XYZ file of C-alpha atoms in Angstrom:
384
model
C 130.439 104.707 117.384
C 126.677 105.279 117.461
C 124.284 102.390 116.942
C 124.353 101.152 113.340
C 121.295 102.145 111.300
C 119.816 100.564 108.209
C 118.836 103.975 106.818
C 119.420 107.554 107.912
C 118.108 110.762 106.331
C 120.020 113.862 105.275
C 117.661 116.818 104.955
C 118.840 119.785 102.887
C 117.390 122.799 104.683
C 119.812 125.596 103.917
C 117.969 127.257 101.053
C 117.576 131.011 100.832
C 114.316 130.606 98.927
C 114.884 133.758 96.894
C 111.585 133.331 95.011
C 109.766 133.867 98.325
C 111.720 137.083 98.763
C 110.003 139.066 101.492
C 109.209 135.951 103.560
C 112.796 134.654 103.586
C 114.888 137.772 104.206
C 115.400 136.768 107.828
C 114.595 133.054 107.797
C 115.477 129.993 105.697
C 112.710 128.794 103.371
C 112.136 125.505 105.276
C 111.322 127.552 108.380
C 108.586 129.593 106.648
C 105.163 129.100 108.230
C 102.576 127.029 106.354
C 99.040 125.877 107.065
C 98.520 127.865 110.251
C 100.568 125.966 112.835
C 103.283 124.345 110.729
C 106.558 125.263 109.101
C 107.507 123.845 105.704
C 110.202 121.579 107.149
C 107.556 119.833 109.317
C 106.351 117.836 106.324
C 109.667 116.136 105.567
C 110.392 115.577 109.262
C 106.920 114.131 109.837
C 107.392 111.808 106.876
C 110.604 110.576 108.511
C 108.867 110.046 111.852
C 105.903 108.255 110.264
C 108.311 106.117 108.206
C 110.256 105.091 111.334
C 113.454 106.810 110.226
C 114.665 108.231 113.518
C 118.069 109.702 112.610
C 118.035 112.882 110.531
C 120.908 115.232 109.767
C 119.557 118.697 108.956
C 121.988 120.660 106.792
C 121.517 124.372 107.433
C 123.290 127.391 105.981
C 121.196 130.487 105.219
C 119.713 132.322 108.245
C 119.752 129.172 110.405
C 118.982 130.682 113.838
C 115.179 130.482 113.752
C 115.212 127.077 112.089
C 117.692 125.693 114.629
C 115.652 127.038 117.536
C 112.489 125.538 116.055
C 114.009 122.080 115.617
C 115.340 122.028 119.167
C 116.000 118.488 120.391
C 113.690 116.861 117.842
C 111.206 115.974 120.587
C 108.218 117.309 118.614
C 108.843 114.659 115.925
C 109.662 111.922 118.471
C 113.324 112.033 117.461
C 115.055 112.690 120.761
C 115.817 109.081 121.663
C 119.188 107.776 122.782
C 119.867 105.968 119.509
C 118.713 108.637 117.066
C 117.638 112.237 116.800
C 117.586 115.417 114.747
C 121.077 116.837 114.301
C 121.860 120.346 113.037
C 124.752 120.200 110.537
C 125.939 123.695 109.540
C 129.119 124.357 107.536
C 132.148 124.225 109.805
C 135.813 125.156 109.869
C 138.534 122.595 109.075
C 142.339 122.749 108.978
C 142.090 124.314 105.510
C 139.524 126.925 106.583
C 135.753 127.319 106.561
C 133.549 127.109 103.464
C 129.872 127.479 102.670
C 128.231 124.469 101.076
C 128.990 124.822 97.367
C 126.066 122.666 96.202
C 123.701 119.930 97.300
C 126.295 117.191 96.815
C 129.008 119.199 98.566
C 126.699 119.693 101.554
C 126.437 115.921 101.971
C 130.152 115.449 101.238
C 131.115 117.822 104.035
C 129.100 115.630 106.412
C 130.385 112.186 105.434
C 131.694 111.842 109.004
C 128.115 112.097 110.271
C 127.033 109.342 107.873
C 129.983 107.182 108.942
C 128.971 107.604 112.579
C 125.851 105.490 111.944
C 127.375 103.263 109.228
C 124.028 102.940 107.363
C 123.367 100.643 104.434
C 121.204 103.322 102.807
C 121.037 107.131 102.869
C 117.813 109.018 102.179
C 118.373 112.558 100.870
C 115.532 115.046 101.170
C 114.684 118.663 100.570
C 113.097 120.618 103.383
C 110.851 122.817 101.257
C 108.052 120.702 99.763
C 104.530 119.870 100.940
C 103.746 116.162 100.684
C 103.114 112.970 102.645
C 105.221 109.913 101.746
C 106.114 106.593 103.335
C 109.851 106.396 102.729
C 109.790 102.707 103.664
C 107.848 102.014 100.457
C 110.573 103.752 98.479
C 113.255 101.828 100.370
C 111.551 98.513 99.588
C 111.468 99.482 95.911
C 115.185 100.299 96.116
C 116.003 96.890 97.610
C 113.815 94.959 95.146
C 115.756 96.439 92.238
C 119.124 96.072 93.960
C 119.534 99.732 93.058
C 122.550 101.958 93.595
C 120.299 105.024 93.512
C 116.523 105.433 93.512
C 114.932 108.729 92.490
C 111.380 109.563 93.495
C 109.468 110.853 90.464
C 105.949 111.815 89.587
C 104.189 112.325 86.298
C 103.648 115.982 85.431
C 101.681 117.460 82.515
C 103.812 117.355 79.384
C 103.629 121.113 78.990
C 105.186 121.537 82.460
C 107.968 118.976 81.978
C 110.536 121.566 80.739
C 110.459 123.125 84.225
C 111.849 119.972 85.892
C 114.694 117.523 85.923
C 113.253 114.702 83.777
C 113.996 110.984 84.147
C 113.617 108.684 81.151
C 113.162 105.064 82.272
C 112.696 101.679 80.624
C 109.767 99.309 81.231
C 111.314 98.082 84.509
C 111.797 101.600 85.841
C 115.553 101.693 85.259
C 116.734 105.208 84.456
C 118.418 105.427 81.060
C 118.598 109.200 80.690
C 118.438 112.333 82.826
C 117.629 115.748 81.326
C 117.756 118.973 83.320
C 114.847 121.222 82.224
C 114.758 119.899 78.613
C 113.163 122.018 75.897
C 111.778 118.917 74.164
C 111.328 116.260 76.875
C 110.978 112.592 75.933
C 109.427 111.749 79.312
C 107.149 113.432 81.841
C 108.642 111.760 84.927
C 109.846 114.701 87.009
C 112.402 114.293 89.765
C 111.051 115.288 93.192
C 114.540 115.779 94.626
C 114.130 112.740 96.908
C 116.887 110.140 96.638
C 117.824 106.849 98.272
C 121.456 105.844 97.787
C 123.202 102.671 98.722
C 125.661 104.237 101.154
C 128.865 102.853 99.634
C 127.881 104.157 96.185
C 127.023 107.580 97.585
C 130.320 107.976 99.431
C 132.405 106.992 96.422
C 130.459 109.344 94.132
C 130.783 112.265 96.577
C 134.521 111.792 97.069
C 135.136 111.675 93.325
C 132.911 114.707 92.737
C 134.735 116.716 95.422
C 138.005 116.224 93.534
C 136.550 117.573 90.265
C 137.361 121.307 89.952
C 134.850 121.669 87.116
C 131.895 120.250 89.058
C 129.036 122.330 90.453
C 128.780 119.673 93.192
C 125.080 119.168 92.566
C 123.087 115.922 92.595
C 121.016 116.714 89.513
C 123.791 118.412 87.573
C 126.724 116.146 88.436
C 126.175 113.081 90.622
C 123.267 111.532 88.688
C 124.822 112.076 85.219
C 128.116 110.623 86.462
C 126.415 107.515 87.836
C 124.566 107.039 84.558
C 127.845 107.230 82.624
C 129.264 104.593 84.976
C 126.221 102.400 84.187
C 125.209 102.153 87.844
C 121.773 100.761 88.675
C 119.516 103.836 88.842
C 115.767 103.315 89.226
C 112.679 105.467 89.539
C 110.167 105.267 92.370
C 106.910 106.636 90.985
C 104.989 108.591 93.603
C 101.200 108.844 93.241
C 100.263 111.221 96.049
C 100.092 114.965 96.658
C 103.343 116.939 96.243
C 103.800 120.686 95.861
C 106.786 122.969 95.567
C 105.678 126.139 97.356
C 108.669 128.168 96.235
C 106.729 131.065 94.648
C 104.193 133.432 96.163
C 101.429 132.166 93.876
C 102.063 128.462 94.613
C 102.494 129.161 98.322
C 99.200 131.080 98.475
C 97.300 128.598 96.288
C 98.473 125.539 98.255
C 97.423 127.163 101.524
C 94.022 127.986 100.018
C 93.573 124.378 98.871
C 93.765 123.270 102.513
C 90.407 125.001 103.003
C 88.504 122.844 100.486
C 85.762 120.633 101.923
C 87.689 117.586 100.700
C 91.262 118.855 100.306
C 93.754 116.972 98.167
C 96.158 117.216 101.107
C 94.460 116.450 104.414
C 96.151 118.007 107.439
C 93.804 116.023 109.693
C 94.827 112.497 108.642
C 95.184 110.709 112.024
C 97.136 107.775 110.594
C 100.026 109.849 109.258
C 99.902 113.087 111.243
C 101.912 116.187 110.432
C 103.867 117.005 113.570
C 105.166 120.418 114.615
C 106.903 122.283 117.404
C 104.145 124.881 117.910
C 102.187 123.398 120.783
C 103.055 125.895 123.532
C 100.662 128.696 122.529
C 97.440 129.336 124.450
C 94.104 128.551 122.766
C 92.659 130.778 120.055
C 90.118 133.424 121.076
C 87.121 134.319 118.902
C 85.509 137.566 120.044
C 81.761 138.197 120.616
C 81.292 140.082 117.339
C 83.769 138.020 115.314
C 82.756 135.958 112.289
C 84.931 133.101 111.026
C 84.055 130.919 108.028
C 85.889 128.318 105.917
C 89.201 129.087 107.614
C 92.041 127.662 109.669
C 92.732 129.631 112.850
C 95.768 128.473 114.827
C 96.431 128.625 118.559
C 97.362 131.898 120.192
C 95.306 133.932 117.706
C 92.780 136.572 118.768
C 90.017 137.273 116.263
C 87.690 140.216 116.921
C 86.771 140.898 113.281
C 85.821 138.815 110.215
C 87.842 135.977 108.694
C 86.654 134.385 105.441
C 88.440 131.597 103.547
C 91.847 132.310 105.069
C 94.702 130.650 106.927
C 95.466 132.402 110.213
C 98.739 131.344 111.845
C 99.715 131.292 115.505
C 99.713 134.454 117.653
C 97.880 136.583 115.080
C 95.671 139.531 116.076
C 92.659 140.685 114.014
C 90.997 143.783 115.419
C 87.336 144.810 115.653
C 85.787 145.612 112.304
C 88.809 144.223 110.435
C 88.224 141.798 107.546
C 90.580 139.117 106.236
C 89.586 137.267 103.064
C 91.375 134.735 100.807
C 94.633 135.416 102.634
C 97.509 133.705 104.436
C 98.510 135.413 107.666
C 101.819 134.290 109.172
C 102.679 134.070 112.904
C 102.545 137.206 114.986
C 100.954 139.371 112.288
C 98.571 142.128 113.325
C 95.570 143.485 111.405
C 94.303 146.522 113.246
C 90.703 147.656 113.707
C 88.839 148.448 110.506
C 91.626 147.224 108.220
C 90.892 145.022 105.205
C 93.272 142.321 103.892
C 92.252 140.543 100.651
C 94.124 137.971 98.516
C 97.307 138.623 100.418
C 100.195 137.050 102.280
C 101.271 138.813 105.461
C 104.722 137.901 106.771
C 105.634 137.166 110.386
C 105.089 140.049 112.813
C 103.910 142.324 110.014
C 101.205 144.958 110.569
C 98.376 146.425 108.515
C 97.355 149.578 110.328
C 93.905 150.777 111.292
C 91.416 151.280 108.424
C 94.029 150.447 105.743
C 93.301 148.214 102.729
C 95.945 145.697 101.669
C 95.439 143.509 98.592
C 92.759 143.354 95.909
C 89.892 141.090 94.882
C 90.828 141.685 91.230
C 92.112 138.278 90.046
C 94.247 139.951 87.370
C 96.310 141.588 90.119
C 99.127 139.477 91.686
C 98.825 138.299 95.274
C 99.808 141.142 97.615
C 102.788 140.313 99.855
C 103.862 142.101 103.025
C 107.280 141.040 104.275
C 108.276 139.926 107.749
C 108.253 142.788 110.293
C 106.898 145.230 107.669
C 104.178 147.799 108.427
C 101.561 148.806 105.861
C 99.360 151.854 106.346
C 97.422 154.321 104.274
C 99.819 155.475 101.581
C 101.858 152.270 101.559
C 104.591 150.678 103.647
C 106.061 152.537 106.574
């Protein structure tokens, strides 16, 4: 048996991310580039590293190859030690055959053996597709103080947005008395962030019982939490006060990237005390050409800029040709903007191309953000 741990993390990273369509046709949503040199999963993994949680099971399913290669040994997040690490946990075949994960709870259920290997007292369950910085030890302390069976991280959202979320109703001590999935008339504005800490014995029992229920969707929000409430288990909220964004739509993905460029951004990538770690440190330095002009932008390593970049996020290994202009845009790794091209209010997928002298996107704010998918080529007259 591996060394016993007080708390391990299970990171759900198998999402197709259908709302990001063109960016996730060949890659899982947690592996989508963000902020120039990062991928979305870096934020949850960095939170684990900064919170001294060194054992993380990463549950993959949809298009896992690029994500698995990116995670590697976990060295980039200082998780390649003898007593911990990052472990890829895809669906696998058993005596009764192989099955995809049927839901978030089923994904954890299928990996109970991994949990048992470390015999933890607590299990932290995370999503791999949000942008935030959190000290999970603070949440764990809150869990212990309340002698909780389950703690759910929540944050207050505007009342008009509450119907979009799973809503927790809690008493004055923070004990959850009601859970409502996307209620039309919410009686609380405490939205679940999809971050849970379970006492391990409670989690295992709940998962085993849920797996036996043929009518269950095997989902934490839809099944596990309501069942625990009916059983009158001790469920408590942990109210988070910091920055947290779901970047699951093109508009939120673009806007959150743009917010990184503010003089005093709400989310600071440059915080030295709680750094965001990544596995993109092998590229050569960026090159800014003699006639290039770069302002109010992030330009990642490996990029070559010969044209103009204004208020944009330029990811690793990007090429911007002479006379080209990129403005208010997010350019993903390996993309190429050829000489004389213009890219405005756009998202360009990995290894995509805008050909010479073409115009992609519009400054008209009434027009949706232009999106070019991974590997796609856009020229005069449209995609090729």
